[in-house]
PDB file of C-alpha atoms in Angstrom:
ATOM      1  CA  MET A   1      59.664  -4.747  28.355  1.00 53.00           C
ATOM      2  CA  THR A   2      57.101  -2.315  27.520  1.00 60.00           C
ATOM      3  CA  PHE A   3      57.799  -2.893  23.739  1.00 55.00           C
ATOM      4  CA  PRO A   4      55.571  -5.602  23.145  1.00 65.00           C
ATOM      5  CA  VAL A   5      52.462  -3.998  25.244  1.00 64.00           C
ATOM      6  CA  THR A   6      52.599  -1.201  23.435  1.00 67.00           C
ATOM      7  CA  ILE A   7      52.854  -2.779  20.272  1.00 71.00           C
ATOM      8  CA  PHE A   8      50.233  -4.955  21.350  1.00 70.00           C
ATOM      9  CA  MET A   9      47.870  -1.619  21.990  1.00 75.00           C
ATOM     10  CA  CYS A  10      48.808  -0.107  18.642  1.00 81.00           C
ATOM     11  CA  ILE A  11      47.262  -2.905  16.711  1.00 84.00           C
ATOM     12  CA  LYS A  12      43.393  -2.963  16.363  1.00 84.00           C
ATOM     13  CA  ILE A  13      41.277  -5.190  14.174  1.00 85.00           C
ATOM     14  CA  ILE A  14      37.883  -4.528  12.769  1.00 87.00           C
ATOM     15  CA  LYS A  15      35.304  -6.831  10.828  1.00 89.00           C
ATOM     16  CA  GLU A  16      34.168  -6.561   7.257  1.00 88.00           C
ATOM     17  CA  TYR A  17      31.240  -4.523   7.667  1.00 89.00           C
ATOM     18  CA  GLU A  18      33.059  -2.031   9.952  1.00 89.00           C
ATOM     19  CA  ARG A  19      34.776   0.702   9.208  1.00 90.00           C
ATOM     20  CA  ALA A  20      37.300   3.100  11.509  1.00 90.00           C
ATOM     21  CA  VAL A  21      37.499   6.709  11.892  1.00 90.00           C
ATOM     22  CA  ILE A  22      40.529   7.958  13.611  1.00 88.00           C
ATOM     23  CA  PHE A  23      41.276  11.065  15.560  1.00 89.00           C
ATOM     24  CA  ARG A  24      44.612  12.131  16.443  1.00 86.00           C
ATOM     25  CA  LEU A  25      45.113  14.815  18.871  1.00 85.00           C
ATOM     26  CA  GLY A  26      41.088  15.722  18.356  1.00 83.00           C
ATOM     27  CA  ARG A  27      41.541  15.810  14.325  1.00 87.00           C
ATOM     28  CA  ILE A  28      40.833  13.275  11.714  1.00 86.00           C
ATOM     29  CA  THR A  29      43.744  11.902  10.236  1.00 81.00           C
ATOM     30  CA  ASP A  30      42.722  10.756   6.947  1.00 79.00           C
ATOM     31  CA  LYS A  31      39.679  11.566   4.819  1.00 81.00           C
ATOM     32  CA  LYS A  32      39.366   7.766   4.294  1.00 86.00           C
ATOM     33  CA  PRO A  33      38.296   5.679   7.234  1.00 87.00           C
ATOM     34  CA  LYS A  34      40.688   2.583   8.058  1.00 86.00           C
ATOM     35  CA  GLY A  35      39.495  -0.980   7.727  1.00 80.00           C
ATOM     36  CA  PRO A  36      38.677  -3.762   7.419  1.00 86.00           C
ATOM     37  CA  GLY A  37      41.329  -5.793   8.914  1.00 86.00           C
ATOM     38  CA  LEU A  38      44.316  -4.329  10.751  1.00 85.00           C
ATOM     39  CA  PHE A  39      45.371  -0.987  11.515  1.00 84.00           C
ATOM     40  CA  LEU A  40      47.587   0.780  13.700  1.00 84.00           C
ATOM     41  CA  VAL A  41      46.982   3.727  16.241  1.00 85.00           C
ATOM     42  CA  LEU A  42      49.540   5.669  18.540  1.00 83.00           C
ATOM     43  CA  PRO A  43      48.374   4.726  22.343  1.00 80.00           C
ATOM     44  CA  CYS A  44      48.499   8.377  23.675  1.00 81.00           C
ATOM     45  CA  THR A  45      47.366  10.615  20.705  1.00 85.00           C
ATOM     46  CA  ASP A  46      44.929   8.528  18.765  1.00 84.00           C
ATOM     47  CA  ASN A  47      41.216   7.139  19.544  1.00 87.00           C
ATOM     48  CA  PHE A  48      38.935   5.767  17.157  1.00 88.00           C
ATOM     49  CA  VAL A  49      35.304   5.261  16.411  1.00 89.00           C
ATOM     50  CA  LYS A  50      33.863   2.047  14.849  1.00 91.00           C
ATOM     51  CA  VAL A  51      31.254   2.568  12.177  1.00 92.00           C
ATOM     52  CA  ASP A  52      28.711  -0.228  11.366  1.00 91.00           C
ATOM     53  CA  LEU A  53      28.012  -0.139   7.506  1.00 92.00           C
ATOM     54  CA  ARG A  54      25.288  -2.886   7.395  1.00 92.00           C
ATOM     55  CA  THR A  55      21.695  -2.023   6.696  1.00 93.00           C
ATOM     56  CA  ILE A  56      19.633  -1.243   9.706  1.00 92.00           C
ATOM     57  CA  SER A  57      16.157  -1.004   9.920  1.00 92.00           C
ATOM     58  CA  PHE A  58      13.772   0.438  12.886  1.00 93.00           C
ATOM     59  CA  ASP A  59       9.838   1.170  13.249  1.00 92.00           C
ATOM     60  CA  ILE A  60       8.371   4.433  13.429  1.00 91.00           C
ATOM     61  CA  PRO A  61       5.733   4.461  16.451  1.00 91.00           C
ATOM     62  CA  PRO A  62       2.265   4.807  15.619  1.00 90.00           C
ATOM     63  CA  GLN A  63       1.829   8.697  14.909  1.00 87.00           C
ATOM     64  CA  GLU A  64      -1.499  10.463  15.558  1.00 88.00           C
ATOM     65  CA  ILE A  65      -2.021  12.364  12.380  1.00 87.00           C
ATOM     66  CA  LEU A  66      -4.648  14.877  10.817  1.00 85.00           C
ATOM     67  CA  THR A  67      -5.038  14.511   7.304  1.00 85.00           C
ATOM     68  CA  LYS A  68      -5.763  17.168   4.402  1.00 85.00           C
ATOM     69  CA  ASP A  69      -9.376  16.737   4.814  1.00 82.00           C
ATOM     70  CA  SER A  70      -9.600  16.537   8.628  1.00 82.00           C
ATOM     71  CA  VAL A  71      -9.613  12.941   9.469  1.00 84.00           C
ATOM     72  CA  THR A  72      -7.519  11.670  12.478  1.00 86.00           C
ATOM     73  CA  VAL A  73      -5.723   8.423  11.841  1.00 88.00           C
ATOM     74  CA  SER A  74      -2.744   6.595  13.425  1.00 89.00           C
ATOM     75  CA  VAL A  75      -0.040   5.391  10.960  1.00 90.00           C
ATOM     76  CA  ASP A  76       2.940   3.628  11.567  1.00 90.00           C
ATOM     77  CA  GLY A  77       5.996   2.325   9.320  1.00 91.00           C
ATOM     78  CA  VAL A  78       9.320   1.317   8.910  1.00 94.00           C
ATOM     79  CA  VAL A  79      12.755   2.649   7.678  1.00 94.00           C
ATOM     80  CA  TYR A  80      15.754   0.825   5.939  1.00 95.00           C
ATOM     81  CA  PHE A  81      19.005   2.853   6.020  1.00 94.00           C
ATOM     82  CA  ARG A  82      22.999   2.512   6.202  1.00 94.00           C
ATOM     83  CA  ILE A  83      26.028   4.506   6.432  1.00 93.00           C
ATOM     84  CA  TYR A  84      27.595   5.116   3.293  1.00 92.00           C
ATOM     85  CA  CYS A  85      30.203   8.049   4.604  1.00 91.00           C
ATOM     86  CA  PRO A  86      31.475   6.911   7.958  1.00 91.00           C
ATOM     87  CA  ILE A  87      33.470  10.235   8.558  1.00 91.00           C
ATOM     88  CA  SER A  88      30.289  12.511   7.903  1.00 91.00           C
ATOM     89  CA  SER A  89      28.265  10.297  10.035  1.00 91.00           C
ATOM     90  CA  VAL A  90      30.733  10.731  12.864  1.00 91.00           C
ATOM     91  CA  ALA A  91      31.620  14.639  12.475  1.00 90.00           C
ATOM     92  CA  ASN A  92      28.599  15.960  11.392  1.00 90.00           C
ATOM     93  CA  VAL A  93      26.071  14.337  13.695  1.00 91.00           C
ATOM     94  CA  SER A  94      26.101  13.570  17.623  1.00 88.00           C
ATOM     95  CA  ASN A  95      24.036  10.409  17.178  1.00 89.00           C
ATOM     96  CA  ALA A  96      23.331   9.289  13.366  1.00 90.00           C
ATOM     97  CA  HIS A  97      20.812   6.657  14.233  1.00 91.00           C
ATOM     98  CA  SER A  98      18.710   8.476  16.964  1.00 92.00           C
ATOM     99  CA  SER A  99      18.692  11.777  14.807  1.00 92.00           C
ATOM    100  CA  THR A 100      17.455   9.547  11.737  1.00 93.00           C
ATOM    101  CA  ARG A 101      14.574   7.954  13.894  1.00 93.00           C
ATOM    102  CA  LEU A 102      13.445  11.413  15.146  1.00 93.00           C
ATOM    103  CA  LEU A 103      13.545  12.739  11.494  1.00 93.00           C
ATOM    104  CA  ALA A 104      11.621   9.608  10.457  1.00 92.00           C
ATOM    105  CA  GLN A 105       8.955  10.380  12.919  1.00 92.00           C
ATOM    106  CA  THR A 106       8.701  14.321  11.833  1.00 91.00           C
ATOM    107  CA  THR A 107       8.580  13.468   7.966  1.00 91.00           C
ATOM    108  CA  LEU A 108       6.015  10.942   8.391  1.00 90.00           C
ATOM    109  CA  ARG A 109       3.913  13.653   9.945  1.00 89.00           C
ATOM    110  CA  ASN A 110       4.857  16.422   7.374  1.00 89.00           C
ATOM    111  CA  VAL A 111       4.273  14.086   4.311  1.00 89.00           C
ATOM    112  CA  LEU A 112       0.918  12.552   5.463  1.00 88.00           C
ATOM    113  CA  GLY A 113      -0.680  16.026   6.646  1.00 85.00           C
ATOM    114  CA  THR A 114      -0.542  17.088   2.781  1.00 87.00           C
ATOM    115  CA  LYS A 115      -2.783  14.079   1.916  1.00 87.00           C
ATOM    116  CA  ASN A 116      -6.394  13.576   2.290  1.00 87.00           C
ATOM    117  CA  LEU A 117      -7.888  10.006   3.419  1.00 84.00           C
ATOM    118  CA  ALA A 118      -8.568   8.585  -0.207  1.00 84.00           C
ATOM    119  CA  GLU A 119      -4.958   9.312  -0.971  1.00 85.00           C
ATOM    120  CA  LEU A 120      -3.709   7.658   2.193  1.00 85.00           C
ATOM    121  CA  LEU A 121      -5.400   4.433   1.712  1.00 83.00           C
ATOM    122  CA  SER A 122      -4.875   3.932  -2.008  1.00 85.00           C
ATOM    123  CA  ASP A 123      -1.546   5.562  -2.701  1.00 86.00           C
ATOM    124  CA  ARG A 124       0.731   4.104  -0.341  1.00 87.00           C
ATOM    125  CA  GLU A 125       3.703   3.507  -2.597  1.00 88.00           C
ATOM    126  CA  GLY A 126       3.559   6.919  -3.571  1.00 89.00           C
ATOM    127  CA  ILE A 127       3.482   8.297  -0.080  1.00 89.00           C
ATOM    128  CA  SER A 128       6.530   5.667   0.868  1.00 90.00           C
ATOM    129  CA  LEU A 129       8.481   7.180  -2.124  1.00 91.00           C
ATOM    130  CA  SER A 130       7.796  10.763  -1.193  1.00 90.00           C
ATOM    131  CA  MET A 131       9.185  10.131   2.600  1.00 91.00           C
ATOM    132  CA  GLN A 132      12.121   8.067   1.001  1.00 92.00           C
ATOM    133  CA  GLU A 133      13.582  10.937  -0.949  1.00 92.00           C
ATOM    134  CA  ALA A 134      12.679  13.454   1.671  1.00 91.00           C
ATOM    135  CA  LEU A 135      14.711  11.439   4.480  1.00 92.00           C
ATOM    136  CA  ASP A 136      17.448  10.603   2.042  1.00 91.00           C
ATOM    137  CA  GLU A 137      17.842  14.398   1.086  1.00 92.00           C
ATOM    138  CA  ALA A 138      17.400  15.232   4.986  1.00 92.00           C
ATOM    139  CA  THR A 139      20.282  12.509   5.969  1.00 92.00           C
ATOM    140  CA  ASP A 140      22.914  13.076   3.120  1.00 92.00           C
ATOM    141  CA  SER A 141      24.961  15.320   5.009  1.00 92.00           C
ATOM    142  CA  TRP A 142      25.289  12.742   7.665  1.00 92.00           C
ATOM    143  CA  GLY A 143      26.535  10.328   5.487  1.00 92.00           C
ATOM    144  CA  ILE A 144      23.393   8.193   5.534  1.00 93.00           C
ATOM    145  CA  LYS A 145      21.581   6.576   2.519  1.00 94.00           C
ATOM    146  CA  VAL A 146      17.897   5.889   3.186  1.00 93.00           C
ATOM    147  CA  GLU A 147      17.102   2.748   1.082  1.00 92.00           C
ATOM    148  CA  ARG A 148      13.444   2.037   1.749  1.00 92.00           C
ATOM    149  CA  VAL A 149      10.511   3.510   3.699  1.00 92.00           C
ATOM    150  CA  GLU A 150       7.349   1.667   4.063  1.00 91.00           C
ATOM    151  CA  ILE A 151       3.818   2.695   5.389  1.00 89.00           C
ATOM    152  CA  LYS A 152       2.825  -0.367   7.741  1.00 87.00           C
ATOM    153  CA  ASP A 153      -0.674   0.044   9.069  1.00 85.00           C
ATOM    154  CA  VAL A 154      -3.110   2.830   8.867  1.00 86.00           C
ATOM    155  CA  LYS A 155      -5.689   2.565  11.994  1.00 85.00           C
ATOM    156  CA  LEU A 156      -9.024   4.582  11.417  1.00 83.00           C
ATOM    157  CA  PRO A 157     -11.411   5.509  14.113  1.00 77.00           C
ATOM    158  CA  HIS A 158     -14.281   2.787  14.462  1.00 77.00           C
ATOM    159  CA  GLN A 159     -17.195   5.287  13.544  1.00 77.00           C
ATOM    160  CA  LEU A 160     -15.244   6.094  10.554  1.00 72.00           C
ATOM    161  CA  GLN A 161     -14.936   2.517   9.756  1.00 68.00           C
ATOM    162  CA  ARG A 162     -18.780   1.934  10.051  1.00 78.00           C
ATOM    163  CA  ALA A 163     -19.241   5.053   7.868  1.00 75.00           C
ATOM    164  CA  MET A 164     -17.195   3.664   5.342  1.00 73.00           C
ATOM    165  CA  ALA A 165     -18.670   0.279   5.536  1.00 76.00           C
ATOM    166  CA  ALA A 166     -22.099   1.687   5.085  1.00 79.00           C
ATOM    167  CA  GLU A 167     -21.057   3.930   2.031  1.00 78.00           C
ATOM    168  CA  ALA A 168     -19.445   0.967   0.490  1.00 79.00           C
ATOM    169  CA  GLU A 169     -22.896  -0.992   0.731  1.00 80.00           C
ATOM    170  CA  ALA A 170     -24.826   1.616  -0.572  1.00 84.00           C
ATOM    171  CA  SER A 171     -22.560   1.862  -3.555  1.00 84.00           C
ATOM    172  CA  ARG A 172     -22.702  -1.925  -4.045  1.00 83.00           C
ATOM    173  CA  GLU A 173     -26.720  -1.845  -4.117  1.00 86.00           C
ATOM    174  CA  ALA A 174     -26.874   1.072  -6.549  1.00 87.00           C
ATOM    175  CA  ARG A 175     -24.892  -0.520  -8.976  1.00 88.00           C
ATOM    176  CA  ALA A 176     -26.605  -3.765  -8.787  1.00 87.00           C
ATOM    177  CA  LYS A 177     -30.074  -1.891  -9.183  1.00 88.00           C
ATOM    178  CA  ILE A 178     -28.474  -0.098 -12.035  1.00 89.00           C
ATOM    179  CA  ILE A 179     -27.566  -3.461 -13.558  1.00 90.00           C
ATOM    180  CA  ALA A 180     -30.916  -5.004 -12.847  1.00 88.00           C
ATOM    181  CA  ALA A 181     -32.577  -1.882 -14.647  1.00 89.00           C
ATOM    182  CA  GLU A 182     -30.412  -2.226 -17.752  1.00 89.00           C
ATOM    183  CA  GLY A 183     -31.115  -5.911 -18.068  1.00 88.00           C
ATOM    184  CA  GLU A 184     -34.961  -5.007 -17.738  1.00 87.00           C
ATOM    185  CA  MET A 185     -34.424  -2.400 -20.634  1.00 88.00           C
ATOM    186  CA  LYS A 186     -32.585  -5.007 -22.784  1.00 88.00           C
ATOM    187  CA  ALA A 187     -35.569  -7.604 -22.274  1.00 86.00           C
ATOM    188  CA  SER A 188     -38.317  -5.243 -23.200  1.00 87.00           C
ATOM    189  CA  ARG A 189     -36.371  -4.503 -26.458  1.00 87.00           C
ATOM    190  CA  ALA A 190     -36.053  -8.003 -27.010  1.00 85.00           C
ATOM    191  CA  LEU A 191     -39.876  -8.823 -26.198  1.00 79.00           C
ATOM    192  CA  LYS A 192     -40.546  -5.850 -28.302  1.00 81.00           C
ATOM    193  CA  GLU A 193     -38.717  -7.258 -31.393  1.00 81.00           C
ATOM    194  CA  ALA A 194     -40.424 -10.678 -30.895  1.00 76.00           C
ATOM    195  CA  SER A 195     -43.874  -9.232 -30.758  1.00 76.00           C
ATOM    196  CA  LEU A 196     -42.877  -7.586 -34.275  1.00 78.00           C
ATOM    197  CA  VAL A 197     -42.038 -10.690 -35.640  1.00 75.00           C
ATOM    198  CA  ILE A 198     -44.658 -12.612 -34.360  1.00 72.00           C
ATOM    199  CA  ALA A 199     -47.248  -9.976 -35.761  1.00 74.00           C
ATOM    200  CA  GLU A 200     -45.797 -10.395 -39.228  1.00 74.00           C
ATOM    201  CA  ALA A 201     -46.210 -14.237 -38.793  1.00 72.00           C
ATOM    202  CA  PRO A 202     -49.528 -15.196 -36.854  1.00 68.00           C
ATOM    203  CA  SER A 203     -48.774 -19.130 -37.212  1.00 70.00           C
ATOM    204  CA  ALA A 204     -45.619 -18.332 -35.131  1.00 69.00           C
ATOM    205  CA  LEU A 205     -47.823 -17.486 -32.249  1.00 68.00           C
ATOM    206  CA  GLN A 206     -49.480 -21.003 -32.322  1.00 70.00           C
ATOM    207  CA  LEU A 207     -46.181 -22.798 -32.301  1.00 72.00           C
ATOM    208  CA  ARG A 208     -44.950 -20.712 -29.372  1.00 72.00           C
ATOM    209  CA  TYR A 209     -48.249 -21.775 -27.500  1.00 70.00           C
ATOM    210  CA  LEU A 210     -47.487 -25.391 -28.311  1.00 71.00           C
ATOM    211  CA  GLN A 211     -43.696 -24.875 -27.189  1.00 75.00           C
ATOM    212  CA  THR A 212     -45.067 -23.728 -24.182  1.00 72.00           C
ATOM    213  CA  LEU A 213     -47.321 -26.653 -23.562  1.00 71.00           C
ATOM    214  CA  SER A 214     -44.467 -29.162 -24.189  1.00 73.00           C
ATOM    215  CA  THR A 215     -42.098 -26.910 -21.448  1.00 74.00           C
ATOM    216  CA  ILE A 216     -45.276 -27.510 -18.891  1.00 69.00           C
ATOM    217  CA  ALA A 217     -45.731 -31.213 -19.554  1.00 68.00           C
ATOM    218  CA  ALA A 218     -42.217 -31.971 -19.180  1.00 68.00           C
ATOM    219  CA  GLU A 219     -42.114 -30.625 -15.512  1.00 65.00           C
ATOM    220  CA  LYS A 220     -44.791 -33.176 -14.781  1.00 61.00           C
ATOM    221  CA  ASN A 221     -47.137 -30.891 -13.449  1.00 62.00           C
ATOM    222  CA  SER A 222     -50.881 -31.702 -12.792  1.00 64.00           C
ATOM    223  CA  THR A 223     -52.081 -28.121 -14.041  1.00 64.00           C
ATOM    224  CA  ILE A 224     -52.054 -27.707 -17.836  1.00 62.00           C
ATOM    225  CA  ILE A 225     -53.133 -24.551 -19.546  1.00 62.00           C
ATOM    226  CA  PHE A 226     -54.938 -24.690 -23.076  1.00 62.00           C
ATOM    227  CA  PRO A 227     -54.417 -21.390 -24.684  1.00 62.00           C
ATOM    228  CA  LEU A 228     -57.568 -19.764 -26.595  1.00 64.00           C
ATOM    229  CA  PRO A 229     -56.963 -17.831 -29.148  1.00 62.00           C
ATOM    230  CA  ILE A 230     -57.878 -14.142 -28.946  1.00 63.00           C
ATOM    231  CA  ASP A 231     -59.572 -14.595 -32.698  1.00 63.00           C
ATOM    232  CA  VAL A 232     -62.021 -16.638 -31.264  1.00 60.00           C
ATOM    233  CA  MET A 233     -63.168 -14.523 -28.273  1.00 61.00           C
ATOM    234  CA  GLN A 234     -63.433 -11.568 -30.508  1.00 64.00           C
ATOM    235  CA  ASN A 235     -65.996 -13.670 -32.768  1.00 64.00           C
ATOM    236  CA  PHE A 236     -68.184 -14.209 -29.732  1.00 62.00           C
ATOM    237  CA  MET A 237     -68.210 -10.811 -28.501  1.00 62.00           C
ATOM    238  CA  GLN A 238     -69.303  -9.431 -32.103  1.00 61.00           C
ATOM    239  CA  ARG A 239     -71.876 -11.819 -32.124  1.00 59.00           C
ATOM    240  CA  LYS A 240     -73.309 -10.520 -28.493  1.00 54.00           C
TER     241      LYS A 240
END
């Protein structure tokens, strides 16, 4: 009578993305986990642990970090990992998921503590890669593969934000003044070259006068300026 019930208790089913690590009398029976599909266990001597092989993601809580140049920032991130060796994740660590979360927090602090604020704001990809390599190396003995690490947000103190905004505005104003000065210098050089050309051909100055009068007349102004050649004034001055 108990035979059908015993057979029913021996048959186990696990899904495609799961594996089973079987312990027989406290020892792992095989170097390779069971699954997916059907497998058999002995009712009195065997117990098994199911391990999920899918990629798991978790958020790193915001961490208050002191950078290399003594600036306090709040940084958070996200980690993606998966278990590639179910036996190691069960036999080598008591709780692989929780241990990976705690290790990610400490790794974030350690990596960002060696960077200054400028590197933290401009080199997020490099920091993420450094964190991924450090986490992957530390969790390799747990049978865990860290696939990706991303820095989500970097929060700066409000006083530092205002100081950086003022610095950026002053830098933009300085660049604008430099550009204006360079424009004035180029314009003065062009005027110098033009004056040399006009000095070689005095009639060119008269043509310039006529062109200026044409431009003023085209704008429908009530005031018209009649240029008086300087040579005429010099004649009057000599007579006096």
